Coordinates of C-alpha atoms and ligand atoms in Angstrom, one line a residue:
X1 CA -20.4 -27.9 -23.4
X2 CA -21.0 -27.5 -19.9
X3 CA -21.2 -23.7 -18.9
X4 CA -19.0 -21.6 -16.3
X5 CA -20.8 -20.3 -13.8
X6 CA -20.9 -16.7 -13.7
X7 CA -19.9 -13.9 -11.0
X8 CA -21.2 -11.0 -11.5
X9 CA -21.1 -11.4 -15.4
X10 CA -17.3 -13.0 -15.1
X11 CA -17.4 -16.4 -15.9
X12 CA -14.9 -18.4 -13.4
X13 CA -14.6 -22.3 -12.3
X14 CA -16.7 -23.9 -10.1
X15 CA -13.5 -23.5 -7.3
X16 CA -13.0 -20.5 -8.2
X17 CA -16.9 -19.1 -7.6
X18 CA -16.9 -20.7 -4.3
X19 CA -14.0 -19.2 -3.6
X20 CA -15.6 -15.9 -5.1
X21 CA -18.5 -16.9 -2.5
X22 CA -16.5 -17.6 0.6
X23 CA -14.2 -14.1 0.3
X24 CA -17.7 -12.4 0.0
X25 CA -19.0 -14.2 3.4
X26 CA -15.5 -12.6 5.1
X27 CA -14.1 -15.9 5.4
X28 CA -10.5 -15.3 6.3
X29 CA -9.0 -18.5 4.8
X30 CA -11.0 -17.7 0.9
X31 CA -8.8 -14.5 1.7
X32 CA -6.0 -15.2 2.5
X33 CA -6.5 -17.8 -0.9
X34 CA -7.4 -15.3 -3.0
X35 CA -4.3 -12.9 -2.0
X36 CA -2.1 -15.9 -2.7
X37 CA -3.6 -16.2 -6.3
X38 CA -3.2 -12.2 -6.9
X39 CA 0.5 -12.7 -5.8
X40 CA 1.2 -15.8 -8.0
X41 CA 3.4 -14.6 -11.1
X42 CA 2.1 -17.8 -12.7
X43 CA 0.4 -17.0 -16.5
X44 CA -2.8 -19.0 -15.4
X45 CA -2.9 -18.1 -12.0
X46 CA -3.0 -14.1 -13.0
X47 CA -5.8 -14.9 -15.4
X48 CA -7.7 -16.5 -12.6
X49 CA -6.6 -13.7 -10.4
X50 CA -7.8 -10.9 -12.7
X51 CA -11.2 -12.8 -13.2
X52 CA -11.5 -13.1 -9.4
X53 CA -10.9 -9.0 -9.0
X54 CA -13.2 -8.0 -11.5
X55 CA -15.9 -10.6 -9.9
X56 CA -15.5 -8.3 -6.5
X57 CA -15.1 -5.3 -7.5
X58 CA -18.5 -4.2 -7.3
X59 CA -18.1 -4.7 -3.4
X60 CA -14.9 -3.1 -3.1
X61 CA -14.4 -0.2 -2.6
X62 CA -16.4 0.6 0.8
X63 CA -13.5 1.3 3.1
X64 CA -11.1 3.7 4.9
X65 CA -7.3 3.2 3.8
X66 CA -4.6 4.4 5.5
X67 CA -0.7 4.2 5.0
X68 CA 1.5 3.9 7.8
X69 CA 5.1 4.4 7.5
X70 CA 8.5 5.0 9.8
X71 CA 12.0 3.1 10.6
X72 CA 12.0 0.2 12.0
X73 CA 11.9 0.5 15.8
X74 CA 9.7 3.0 15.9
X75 CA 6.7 1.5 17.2
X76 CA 4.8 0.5 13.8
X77 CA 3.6 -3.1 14.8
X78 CA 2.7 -1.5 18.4
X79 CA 0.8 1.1 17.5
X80 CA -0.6 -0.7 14.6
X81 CA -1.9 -3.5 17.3
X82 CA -3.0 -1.0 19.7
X83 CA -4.8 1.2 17.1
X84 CA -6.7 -2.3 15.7
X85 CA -7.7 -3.4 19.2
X86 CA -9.2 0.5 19.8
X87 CA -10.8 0.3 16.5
X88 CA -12.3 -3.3 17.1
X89 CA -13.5 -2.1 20.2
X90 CA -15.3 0.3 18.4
X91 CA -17.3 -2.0 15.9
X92 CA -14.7 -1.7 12.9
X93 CA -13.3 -4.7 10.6
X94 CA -9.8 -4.1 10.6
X95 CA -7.0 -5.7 7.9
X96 CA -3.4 -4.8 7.7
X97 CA -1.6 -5.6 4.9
X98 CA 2.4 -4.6 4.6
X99 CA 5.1 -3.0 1.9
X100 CA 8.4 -4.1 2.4
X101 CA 10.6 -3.5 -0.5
X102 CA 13.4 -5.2 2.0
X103 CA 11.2 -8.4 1.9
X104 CA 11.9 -8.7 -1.9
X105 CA 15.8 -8.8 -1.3
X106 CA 16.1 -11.2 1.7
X107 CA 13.1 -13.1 0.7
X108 CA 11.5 -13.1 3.9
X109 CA 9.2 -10.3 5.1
X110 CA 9.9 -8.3 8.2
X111 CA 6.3 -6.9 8.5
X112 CA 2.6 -8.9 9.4
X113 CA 5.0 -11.8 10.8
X114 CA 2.6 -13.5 13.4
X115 CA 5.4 -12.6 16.6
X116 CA 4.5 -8.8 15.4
X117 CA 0.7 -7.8 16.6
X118 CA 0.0 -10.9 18.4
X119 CA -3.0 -9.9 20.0
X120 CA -4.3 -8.7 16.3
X121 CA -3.8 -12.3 15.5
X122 CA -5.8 -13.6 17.4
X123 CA -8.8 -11.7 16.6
X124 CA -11.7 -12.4 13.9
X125 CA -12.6 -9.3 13.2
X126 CA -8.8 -8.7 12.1
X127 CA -6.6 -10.1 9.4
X128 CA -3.1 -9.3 8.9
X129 CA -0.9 -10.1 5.7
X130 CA 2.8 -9.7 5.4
X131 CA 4.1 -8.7 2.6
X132 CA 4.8 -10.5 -0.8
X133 CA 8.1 -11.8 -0.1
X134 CA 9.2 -11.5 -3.9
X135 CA 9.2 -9.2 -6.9
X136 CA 10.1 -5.6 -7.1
X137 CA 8.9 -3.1 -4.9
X138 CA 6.4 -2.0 -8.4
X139 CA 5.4 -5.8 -7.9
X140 CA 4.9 -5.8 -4.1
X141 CA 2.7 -2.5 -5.0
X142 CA 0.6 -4.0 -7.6
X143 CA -0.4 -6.9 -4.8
X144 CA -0.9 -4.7 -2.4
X145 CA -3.1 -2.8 -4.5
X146 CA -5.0 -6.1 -5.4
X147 CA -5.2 -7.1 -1.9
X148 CA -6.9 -3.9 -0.8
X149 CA -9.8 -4.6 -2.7
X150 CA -9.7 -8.3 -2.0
X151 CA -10.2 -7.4 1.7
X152 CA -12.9 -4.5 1.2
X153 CA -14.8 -7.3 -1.1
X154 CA -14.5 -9.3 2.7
X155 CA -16.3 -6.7 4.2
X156 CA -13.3 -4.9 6.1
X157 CA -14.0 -1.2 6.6
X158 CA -10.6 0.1 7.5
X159 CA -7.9 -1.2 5.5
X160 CA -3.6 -0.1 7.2
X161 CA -1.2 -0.6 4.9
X162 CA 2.3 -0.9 6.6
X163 CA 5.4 0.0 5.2
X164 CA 8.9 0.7 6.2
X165 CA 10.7 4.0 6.2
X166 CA 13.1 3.0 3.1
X167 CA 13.5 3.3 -0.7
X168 CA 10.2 4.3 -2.4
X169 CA 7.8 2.5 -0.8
X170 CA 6.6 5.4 1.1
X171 CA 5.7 6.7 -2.3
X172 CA 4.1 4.2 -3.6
X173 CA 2.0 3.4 -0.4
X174 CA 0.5 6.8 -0.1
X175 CA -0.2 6.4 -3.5
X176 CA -2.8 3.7 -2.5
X177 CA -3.8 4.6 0.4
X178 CA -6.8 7.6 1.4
X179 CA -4.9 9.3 4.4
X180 CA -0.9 8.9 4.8
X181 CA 0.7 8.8 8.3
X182 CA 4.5 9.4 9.2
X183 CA 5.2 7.9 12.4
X184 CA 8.2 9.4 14.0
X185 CA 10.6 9.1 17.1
X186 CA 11.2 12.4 19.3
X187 CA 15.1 13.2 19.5
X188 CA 15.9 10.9 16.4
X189 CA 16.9 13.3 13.8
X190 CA 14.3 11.3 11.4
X191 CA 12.9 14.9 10.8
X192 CA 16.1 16.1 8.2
X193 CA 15.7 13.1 6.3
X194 CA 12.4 13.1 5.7
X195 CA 12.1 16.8 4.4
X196 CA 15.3 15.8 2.0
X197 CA 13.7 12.9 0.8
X198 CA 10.5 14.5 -0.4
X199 CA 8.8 12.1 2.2
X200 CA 7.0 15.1 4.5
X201 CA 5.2 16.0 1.3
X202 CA 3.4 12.7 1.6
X203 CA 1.9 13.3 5.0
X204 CA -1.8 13.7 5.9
X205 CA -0.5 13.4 9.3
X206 CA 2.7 12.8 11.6
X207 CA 2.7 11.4 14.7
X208 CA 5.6 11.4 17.4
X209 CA 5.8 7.5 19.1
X210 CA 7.3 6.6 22.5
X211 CA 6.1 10.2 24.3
X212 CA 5.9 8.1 27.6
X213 CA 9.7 8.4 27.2
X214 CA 10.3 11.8 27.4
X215 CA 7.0 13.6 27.2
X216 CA 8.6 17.6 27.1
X217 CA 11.1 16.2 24.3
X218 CA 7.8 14.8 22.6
X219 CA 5.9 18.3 23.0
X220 CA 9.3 20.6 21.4
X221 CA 9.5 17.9 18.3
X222 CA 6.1 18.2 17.4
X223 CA 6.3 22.6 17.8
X224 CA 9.2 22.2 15.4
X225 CA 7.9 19.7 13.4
X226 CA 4.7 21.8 13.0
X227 CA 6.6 24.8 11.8
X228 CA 8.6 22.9 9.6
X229 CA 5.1 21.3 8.0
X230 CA 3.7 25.1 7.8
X231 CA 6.8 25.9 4.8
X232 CA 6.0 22.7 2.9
X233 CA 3.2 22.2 0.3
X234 CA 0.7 20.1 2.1
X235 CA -0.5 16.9 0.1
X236 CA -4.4 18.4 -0.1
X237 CA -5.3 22.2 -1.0
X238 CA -7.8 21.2 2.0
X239 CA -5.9 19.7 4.9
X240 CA -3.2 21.0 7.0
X241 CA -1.3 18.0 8.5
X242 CA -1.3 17.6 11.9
X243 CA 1.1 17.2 14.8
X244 CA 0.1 14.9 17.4
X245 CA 2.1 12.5 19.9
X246 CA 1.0 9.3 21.4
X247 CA 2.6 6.5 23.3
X248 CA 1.7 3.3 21.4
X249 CA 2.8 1.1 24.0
X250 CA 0.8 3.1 27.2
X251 CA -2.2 3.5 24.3
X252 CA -2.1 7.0 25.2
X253 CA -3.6 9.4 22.3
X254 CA -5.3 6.4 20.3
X255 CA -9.2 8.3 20.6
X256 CA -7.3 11.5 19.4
X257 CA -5.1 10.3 16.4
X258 CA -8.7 8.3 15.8
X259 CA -10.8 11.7 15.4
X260 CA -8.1 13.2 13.7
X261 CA -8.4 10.9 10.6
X262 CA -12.2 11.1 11.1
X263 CA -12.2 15.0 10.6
X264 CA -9.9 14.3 7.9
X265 CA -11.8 12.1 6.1
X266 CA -14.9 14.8 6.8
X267 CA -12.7 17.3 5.6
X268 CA -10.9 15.8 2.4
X269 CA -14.6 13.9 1.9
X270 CA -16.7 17.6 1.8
X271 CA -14.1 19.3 -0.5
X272 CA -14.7 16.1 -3.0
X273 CA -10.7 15.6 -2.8
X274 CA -11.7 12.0 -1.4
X275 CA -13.3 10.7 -4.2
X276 CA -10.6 12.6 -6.6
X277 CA -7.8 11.4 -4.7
X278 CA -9.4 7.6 -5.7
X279 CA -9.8 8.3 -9.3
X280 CA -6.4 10.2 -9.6
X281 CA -4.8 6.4 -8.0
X282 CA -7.1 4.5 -10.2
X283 CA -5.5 6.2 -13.4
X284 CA -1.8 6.1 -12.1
X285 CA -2.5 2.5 -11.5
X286 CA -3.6 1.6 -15.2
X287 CA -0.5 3.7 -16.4
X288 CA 2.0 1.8 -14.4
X289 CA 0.2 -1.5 -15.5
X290 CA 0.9 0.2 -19.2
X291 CA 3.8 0.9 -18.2
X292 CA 5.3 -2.4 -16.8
X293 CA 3.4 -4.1 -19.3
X294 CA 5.0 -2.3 -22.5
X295 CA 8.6 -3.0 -20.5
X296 CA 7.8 -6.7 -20.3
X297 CA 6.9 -6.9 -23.8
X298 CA 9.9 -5.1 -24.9
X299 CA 12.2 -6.8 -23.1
X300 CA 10.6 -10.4 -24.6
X301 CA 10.6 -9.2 -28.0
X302 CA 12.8 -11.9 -29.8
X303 CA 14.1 -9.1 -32.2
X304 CA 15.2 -7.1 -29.2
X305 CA 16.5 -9.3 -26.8
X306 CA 19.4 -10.5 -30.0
X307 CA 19.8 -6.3 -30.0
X308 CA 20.2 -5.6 -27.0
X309 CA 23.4 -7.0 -25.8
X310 CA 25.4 -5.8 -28.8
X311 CA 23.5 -2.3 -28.5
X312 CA 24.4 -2.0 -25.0
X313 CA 27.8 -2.5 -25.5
X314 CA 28.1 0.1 -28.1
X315 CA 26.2 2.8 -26.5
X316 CA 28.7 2.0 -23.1
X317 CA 32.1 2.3 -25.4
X318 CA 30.4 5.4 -27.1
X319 CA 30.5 4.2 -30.6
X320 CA 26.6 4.7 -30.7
X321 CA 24.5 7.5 -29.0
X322 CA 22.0 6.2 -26.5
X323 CA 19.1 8.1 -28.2
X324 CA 20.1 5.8 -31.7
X325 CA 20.5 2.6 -29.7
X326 CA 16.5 3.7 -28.0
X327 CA 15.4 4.3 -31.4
X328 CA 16.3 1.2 -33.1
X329 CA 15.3 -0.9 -30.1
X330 CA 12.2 0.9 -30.3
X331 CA 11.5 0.6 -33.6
X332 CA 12.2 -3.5 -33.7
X333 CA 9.9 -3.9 -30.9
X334 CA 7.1 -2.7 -32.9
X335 CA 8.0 -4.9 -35.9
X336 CA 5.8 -8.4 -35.5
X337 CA 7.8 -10.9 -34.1
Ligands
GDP1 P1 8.5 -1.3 14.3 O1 9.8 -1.9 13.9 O2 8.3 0.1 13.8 O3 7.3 -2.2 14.0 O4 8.5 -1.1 15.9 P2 7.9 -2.0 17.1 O5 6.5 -1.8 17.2 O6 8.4 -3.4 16.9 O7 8.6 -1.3 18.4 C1 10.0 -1.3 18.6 C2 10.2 -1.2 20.1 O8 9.7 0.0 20.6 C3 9.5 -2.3 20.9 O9 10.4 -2.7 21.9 C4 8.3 -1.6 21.5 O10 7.9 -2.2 22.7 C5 8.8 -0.2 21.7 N1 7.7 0.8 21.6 C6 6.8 0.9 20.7 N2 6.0 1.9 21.0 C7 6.4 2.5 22.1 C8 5.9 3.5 22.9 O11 5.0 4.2 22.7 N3 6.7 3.8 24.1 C9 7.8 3.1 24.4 N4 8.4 3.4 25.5 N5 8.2 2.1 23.7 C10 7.5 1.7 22.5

């Protein structure tokens, strides 16, 4: 029998080790392949795709990740394009990969379209990704969290990870991400709903957008905003977030927000947090993959899927509590099918 040949100890196919090869060269196009087979929900492309990961994970790893999240309009793709141009300049590898839970509903993504960041495009030392266009926003996650190390693996240093201001995703980006940015408009009232949806919490760092516009309103919003921050429970025990404000399109406060995540990284990096922070998404990861994979298997067991309609019924008219409907469920799922 003729042998597989072997990455890294994982045996793959011969495509799939040159593949394996190109990714590690940093050619775009292996990338860009590989995402697609980490996305695929097929059974033997996700075998493939978990050969592939554990073939690069020794060279993943070796970067900077940063979540960026705000409403639409307020300047993301601008100051994500200006921010990978400055950064470019400055010797960096730069991908940027999105979350858009709004992608998985309409079925087309609204972030890391080629009209957005055109300049970014265009450039080799960048690659840009939108977001999976289906599954839930858990699924979109899981990718994203695949395609992070899939691009470290091609040798970029700092990885952006985009994601609208709605639903969870804010959550689940800044749970994959080392430093977490909150991108915010002046005058919009964004503040409120932020602090009620838990959201501030998340921020190593929030940045006002557009202060070409009105530079004094700019100024007052980050004062208040900075108060506001000072009452909250900052993310790290070793960072207070910042205040700054920029203007994305003038690419006026790039080199400051830049040395701002630098002394953050210094900061979080000294106090060992860094490295914790990692670990601490590592093992949240490998419960939600318990997680979602327990639910899959529940919801295919043959025993429980004839239960379950039935059960449901009678736990909505009340004839049956929902803790004895759980239970029995429960209990067939771990009979052998
Ligand atoms: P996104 O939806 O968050 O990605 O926002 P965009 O980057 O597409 O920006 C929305 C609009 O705001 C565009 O018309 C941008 O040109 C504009 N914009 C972005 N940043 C700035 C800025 O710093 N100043 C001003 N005046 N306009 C900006």
């Amino acid at each position: 029998m003729q042998s597989m040949p072997e990455v890294g100890h994982v045996s793959v196919s011969a495509q799939d080790a040159s593949l394996i090869d190109g990714l590690l060269a940093g050619n775009r196009r292996d990338l860009a392949k590989a995402i697609t087979l980490v996305e695929s929900t097929r059974a033997e492309h996700r075998q493939r795709a978990r050969k592939l990961l554990e073939a690069v994970l020794p060279h993943a790893g070796c970067s900077l990740r940063i979540g960026i999240s705000g409403v639409p309009g307020v300047g993301k793709s601008t100051f994500i394009e200006a921010l990978g141009m400055f950064l470019i300049e400055g010797g960096h590898r730069v991908a940027v990969l999105a979350v858009d839970p709004s992608s998985s509903v309409t079925g087309g993504s609204i972030l890391g379209d080629k009209t957005r960041m055109g300049l970014l495009w265009q450039r080799p030392e960048a690659f840009i990704r939108p977001s999976p266009a289906s599954g839930s926003l858990g699924g979109v996650a899981e990718h994203t969290r695949e395609a992070i190390l899939l691009c470290e693996a091609a040798g970029y240093d700092i990885i952006i990870v985009e994601t609208v201001g709605v639903g969870q995703s804010e959550t689940a980006v800044a749970g994959m991400t080392d430093a977490f940015v909150l991108l915010m408009l002046p005058n919009a009232g964004d503040e409120l709903q932020a602090i009620k949806k838990g959201i501030m919490e998340l921020a190593d760092l929030v940045v006002f957008n557009k202060a070409d516009i009105d530079p004094t309103a700019a100024q007052l919003a980050a004062t208040q905003m900075r108060s506001a921050l000072s009452m909250l429970r900052p993310a790290s025990a070793h960072w207070q977030p910042p205040v700054l404000t920029l203007s994305a399109t003038k690419k006026d406060g790039l080199a400051e927000f830049w040395q701002v995540i630098e002394t953050f990284r210094c900061a979080l990096t000294t106090s060992g947090e860094f490295e914790a922070r990692r670990r601490r998404q590592a093992l949240e990861w490998m419960w939600q993959q318990i997680d979602s994979g327990l639910r899959s298997h529940f919801r295919g067991h043959p025993g429980v899927k004839s239960a379950l309609a039935k059960l449901s019924v009678a736990v909505e008219a009340g004839t049956t509590t929902p803790a004895a409907a759980a239970r029995h469920l429960l209990d067939l799922a771990n009979r052998e099918s």
